[in-house]
Amino acid sequence: MNLSSWIGRHARSRPHAVAIAEGAQPYATWADLAARVAAVAGGLRSVHGLLPGDRVAIVMRNRPEYLVAKFAAWHAGLVAVPVNARLHREEIAYILEDSGSKVVLTDDEHADDVAGLVPVVASLRAAVVAPGPDWDRLAAAPIRAEEPAPDAPAWLFYTSGTTGRPKGATLTHRNLLTMSLSYFADIDWIEPTDSVLHVAPLSHGSGLYGLPHVMRGAVSVLPESGDAEVVAALIARLASGGAQA
C-alpha cells in the first residue's frame, strides 16, 4: 500500500531507465531515485527522530528534490504536507502550525523565510535546505519502506484559503492509489515511454497528476524555469522523445 513501492518496483525492473529529468537533462534513473528516497527516508527517521505518522512539510519550487522529498516521506511512513511555495511567510507558518509539521524541507529560494519559522512554529524542529549539507546528511542511512495501513494519512492537502484559513484535507494511501487507478479509466492511459511535464505546482494539481505517471514508470520532467519559451522548447523536445535519451 505504500506509494513509494512503485519506485522500488521500477528500480528492480528498469533500473537504468530515466525516472526524473531536469529540463532536457536526466536527473535520476529509477535505481538512483529508489536509493535517494530510501536514504532520505532513513535520515528523516534517524537524524530528526521522526516516527510513522509524523508530518513533514515541503516548501519548494518544482524541482527534482521535491519528488525525492515526497516519496521519502511516504517511504518512512510519514505524512507529506506539500505547501504552495508562493504563499506569504505568515500563511506558510499557519499551515506548518496547523498540520503539526516537525520538519520542513525547502530550497535556497525559500530558505530565509522558512528557516526563520523554526523558533516560531511550536511543533517545528528543523528546516532542511535541498540541495545542501543538511540535505546530504539525511542521505546517510537508507531504510526499508514502512507498511502503512491503507487508511493511514499520506498527504495533507491544504486549500488555497481564498475564503478563509486554508484547510487540510487528509488523503490516505488508499485514496491516492484509487485516484491513480481512476486516472487510467477516466483520463488517459500511460506508458513507461511517456513523460509528464510539471509546470503547475507539485504541491497541488501537478503533484496529484504526477502520481499515476510514477505508478506506470513515466518520466517526471521538471522545467528549469517557468519561462514560456523554455517550456515550449521543452515540450517540443518531449514530443520527440527527448526525456528518454
Coordinates of C-alpha atoms in Angstrom, one line a residue:
M1 CA 0.0 0.0 0.0
N2 CA 3.0 2.4 0.5
L3 CA 3.1 4.6 -2.6
S4 CA 6.9 4.5 -2.6
S5 CA 6.8 0.9 -3.5
W6 CA 6.2 2.0 -7.1
I7 CA 9.7 3.4 -7.3
G8 CA 11.2 0.3 -5.8
R9 CA 9.3 -1.9 -8.4
H10 CA 10.7 0.2 -11.3
A11 CA 14.2 0.2 -9.8
R12 CA 14.1 -3.6 -10.0
S13 CA 12.6 -4.0 -13.4
R14 CA 14.0 -0.9 -15.3
P15 CA 16.9 0.3 -13.1
H16 CA 18.7 2.3 -15.8
A17 CA 15.6 4.0 -17.3
V18 CA 15.2 7.7 -16.6
A19 CA 12.8 8.5 -13.8
I20 CA 13.3 12.3 -13.4
A21 CA 14.7 14.8 -15.8
E22 CA 15.6 18.4 -15.0
G23 CA 14.9 20.3 -18.2
A24 CA 16.3 18.3 -21.0
Q25 CA 18.9 16.5 -18.8
P26 CA 18.3 13.2 -17.0
Y27 CA 18.5 13.8 -13.2
A28 CA 18.0 10.2 -11.9
T29 CA 17.3 6.7 -13.1
W30 CA 14.8 4.6 -11.2
A31 CA 17.7 2.9 -9.4
D32 CA 19.1 6.3 -8.4
L33 CA 15.7 7.5 -7.3
A34 CA 15.0 4.4 -5.2
A35 CA 18.4 4.8 -3.5
R36 CA 17.9 8.5 -2.8
V37 CA 14.3 8.0 -1.5
A38 CA 15.4 5.2 0.9
A39 CA 18.4 7.2 2.1
V40 CA 16.4 10.5 2.8
A41 CA 13.7 8.5 4.5
G42 CA 16.3 7.0 6.8
G43 CA 17.7 10.4 7.6
L44 CA 14.3 11.8 8.4
R45 CA 13.8 9.0 10.9
S46 CA 17.3 8.8 12.4
V47 CA 18.7 12.4 12.1
H48 CA 15.4 14.1 13.2
G49 CA 13.9 11.3 15.2
L50 CA 10.6 11.2 13.3
L51 CA 8.1 8.4 13.8
P52 CA 5.5 7.0 11.5
G53 CA 2.6 9.4 11.2
D54 CA 4.7 12.5 11.9
R55 CA 4.2 15.4 9.5
V56 CA 6.9 16.6 7.1
A57 CA 6.2 19.8 5.2
I58 CA 7.7 20.6 1.7
V59 CA 8.1 24.2 0.7
M60 CA 10.0 24.3 -2.6
R61 CA 9.6 25.3 -6.2
N62 CA 9.1 22.5 -8.7
R63 CA 12.5 20.7 -8.7
P64 CA 13.8 17.1 -8.6
E65 CA 14.4 17.2 -4.9
Y66 CA 10.7 17.8 -4.4
L67 CA 9.8 14.4 -5.7
V68 CA 12.6 12.8 -3.7
A69 CA 11.3 14.5 -0.5
K70 CA 7.6 13.5 -1.1
F71 CA 8.3 9.8 -1.7
A72 CA 10.9 9.7 1.0
A73 CA 8.3 10.9 3.5
W74 CA 6.0 8.1 2.4
H75 CA 8.8 5.5 2.4
A76 CA 9.5 6.4 6.0
G77 CA 5.8 6.1 7.0
L78 CA 5.5 9.9 7.4
V79 CA 2.7 12.3 6.2
A80 CA 3.7 14.7 3.5
V81 CA 2.5 18.3 3.8
P82 CA 3.2 20.0 0.4
V83 CA 2.8 23.7 0.8
N84 CA 2.3 26.2 -2.0
A85 CA 5.7 27.9 -2.2
R86 CA 4.1 31.2 -3.4
L87 CA 2.3 31.8 -0.1
H88 CA 3.3 34.6 2.2
R89 CA 5.6 33.7 5.1
E90 CA 2.7 34.0 7.6
E91 CA 0.5 31.8 5.5
I92 CA 3.2 29.1 5.4
A93 CA 3.6 29.5 9.2
Y94 CA -0.1 28.9 9.7
I95 CA 0.0 25.6 7.6
L96 CA 3.1 24.3 9.4
E97 CA 1.4 25.1 12.8
D98 CA -2.0 23.7 11.8
S99 CA -0.5 20.5 10.4
G100 CA 1.9 19.9 13.3
S101 CA 4.8 19.6 10.9
K102 CA 8.0 18.6 12.7
V103 CA 10.5 19.1 9.8
V104 CA 10.2 21.3 6.8
L105 CA 12.1 20.6 3.6
T106 CA 12.8 23.6 1.5
D107 CA 15.2 25.1 -1.1
D108 CA 17.5 28.1 -1.3
E109 CA 14.8 30.3 -2.8
H110 CA 12.7 29.9 0.3
A111 CA 15.3 29.1 2.9
D112 CA 15.3 32.6 4.5
D113 CA 11.6 32.7 5.2
V114 CA 11.2 29.1 6.1
A115 CA 14.2 28.7 8.4
G116 CA 13.0 31.7 10.4
L117 CA 9.9 29.8 11.3
V118 CA 11.7 27.1 13.3
P119 CA 11.6 29.2 16.5
V120 CA 8.1 30.4 15.8
V121 CA 6.2 27.2 15.0
A122 CA 5.9 25.2 18.2
S123 CA 6.0 21.7 16.5
L124 CA 8.8 22.5 14.1
R125 CA 12.2 21.0 14.9
A126 CA 14.3 21.8 11.8
A127 CA 14.3 23.3 8.3
V128 CA 16.4 21.4 5.8
V129 CA 17.6 23.1 2.6
A130 CA 17.8 20.9 -0.5
P131 CA 20.3 20.7 -2.1
G132 CA 22.8 21.5 0.7
P133 CA 24.9 20.0 3.5
D134 CA 21.9 19.2 5.7
W135 CA 20.1 17.5 2.8
D136 CA 23.2 15.4 2.1
R137 CA 23.4 14.5 5.8
L138 CA 19.9 13.0 5.6
A139 CA 21.1 10.6 2.9
A140 CA 23.4 8.5 5.1
A141 CA 21.4 5.6 6.3
P142 CA 18.8 4.0 3.9
I143 CA 15.9 2.1 5.5
R144 CA 13.3 -0.3 4.2
A145 CA 9.8 1.1 3.4
E146 CA 7.2 1.2 6.1
E147 CA 4.0 -0.7 5.6
P148 CA 1.2 1.8 6.5
A149 CA -2.4 0.8 6.8
P150 CA -4.5 1.5 3.8
D151 CA -6.3 4.3 5.6
A152 CA -3.2 5.8 7.1
P153 CA -2.8 9.5 6.1
A154 CA -0.3 10.1 3.3
W155 CA -0.9 13.7 2.2
L156 CA -2.4 16.7 4.0
F157 CA -3.7 18.7 1.0
Y158 CA -4.3 22.3 2.0
T159 CA -6.8 24.5 0.2
S160 CA -5.8 28.0 -1.0
G161 CA -7.6 29.8 1.8
T162 CA -9.3 32.3 -0.5
T163 CA -12.5 32.2 1.6
G164 CA -10.8 31.9 5.0
R165 CA -8.0 30.0 6.6
P166 CA -6.5 27.1 4.5
K167 CA -8.0 23.7 5.4
G168 CA -6.0 20.5 5.3
A169 CA -7.8 17.6 3.6
T170 CA -6.5 14.2 4.7
L171 CA -5.6 11.9 1.7
T172 CA -4.8 8.3 2.7
H173 CA -2.6 5.9 0.8
R174 CA -5.7 4.2 -0.4
N175 CA -7.2 7.5 -1.6
L176 CA -4.1 8.2 -3.7
L177 CA -3.9 4.7 -5.0
T178 CA -7.6 4.7 -6.0
M179 CA -7.2 8.2 -7.6
S180 CA -4.2 6.9 -9.6
L181 CA -6.1 3.9 -10.9
S182 CA -9.1 6.0 -11.7
Y183 CA -6.8 8.2 -13.8
F184 CA -6.3 5.4 -16.2
A185 CA -10.0 4.7 -16.5
D186 CA -11.3 8.3 -16.7
I187 CA -8.5 10.4 -18.2
D188 CA -5.6 8.7 -20.0
W189 CA -3.6 5.6 -20.3
I190 CA 0.2 6.0 -19.5
E191 CA 3.1 4.0 -20.9
P192 CA 6.6 3.9 -19.4
T193 CA 7.8 5.7 -22.6
D194 CA 5.6 8.7 -21.7
S195 CA 6.6 11.9 -19.8
V196 CA 4.8 14.3 -17.6
L197 CA 5.9 18.0 -17.6
H198 CA 5.4 19.6 -14.2
V199 CA 4.6 23.3 -14.9
A200 CA 1.8 23.6 -12.4
P201 CA 2.8 23.4 -8.6
L202 CA 3.7 20.0 -7.3
S203 CA 2.0 21.0 -4.1
H204 CA -1.4 20.8 -5.8
G205 CA -2.7 19.5 -9.2
S206 CA 0.6 18.6 -10.8
G207 CA 1.6 16.6 -7.7
L208 CA -1.6 14.6 -7.9
Y209 CA -1.5 14.1 -11.7
G210 CA 2.2 13.0 -11.4
L211 CA 1.3 10.0 -9.2
P212 CA -0.2 7.8 -11.9
H213 CA 2.8 8.7 -14.1
V214 CA 5.2 7.5 -11.4
M215 CA 3.0 4.4 -10.9
R216 CA 3.4 3.5 -14.6
G217 CA 7.1 4.4 -14.8
A218 CA 6.9 7.5 -17.0
V219 CA 9.5 10.3 -16.8
S220 CA 8.7 13.2 -14.4
V221 CA 10.2 16.3 -16.1
L222 CA 10.9 19.5 -14.1
P223 CA 11.4 22.6 -16.2
E224 CA 14.5 24.7 -15.2
S225 CA 12.2 27.8 -15.2
G226 CA 8.6 28.7 -16.0
D227 CA 9.6 31.0 -18.9
A228 CA 7.2 30.4 -21.8
E229 CA 10.0 29.9 -24.3
V230 CA 11.8 27.4 -22.1
V231 CA 8.7 25.4 -21.5
A232 CA 7.7 25.5 -25.2
A233 CA 11.2 24.2 -26.2
L234 CA 10.9 21.5 -23.6
I235 CA 7.5 20.4 -24.9
A236 CA 8.9 20.1 -28.4
R237 CA 11.8 18.0 -27.1
L238 CA 9.5 15.8 -25.1
A239 CA 7.3 15.3 -28.2
S240 CA 10.3 13.8 -30.0
G241 CA 11.1 11.5 -27.1
G242 CA 13.9 13.6 -25.6
A243 CA 13.4 12.8 -22.0
Q244 CA 14.1 9.1 -22.6
A245 CA 17.5 9.9 -24.1

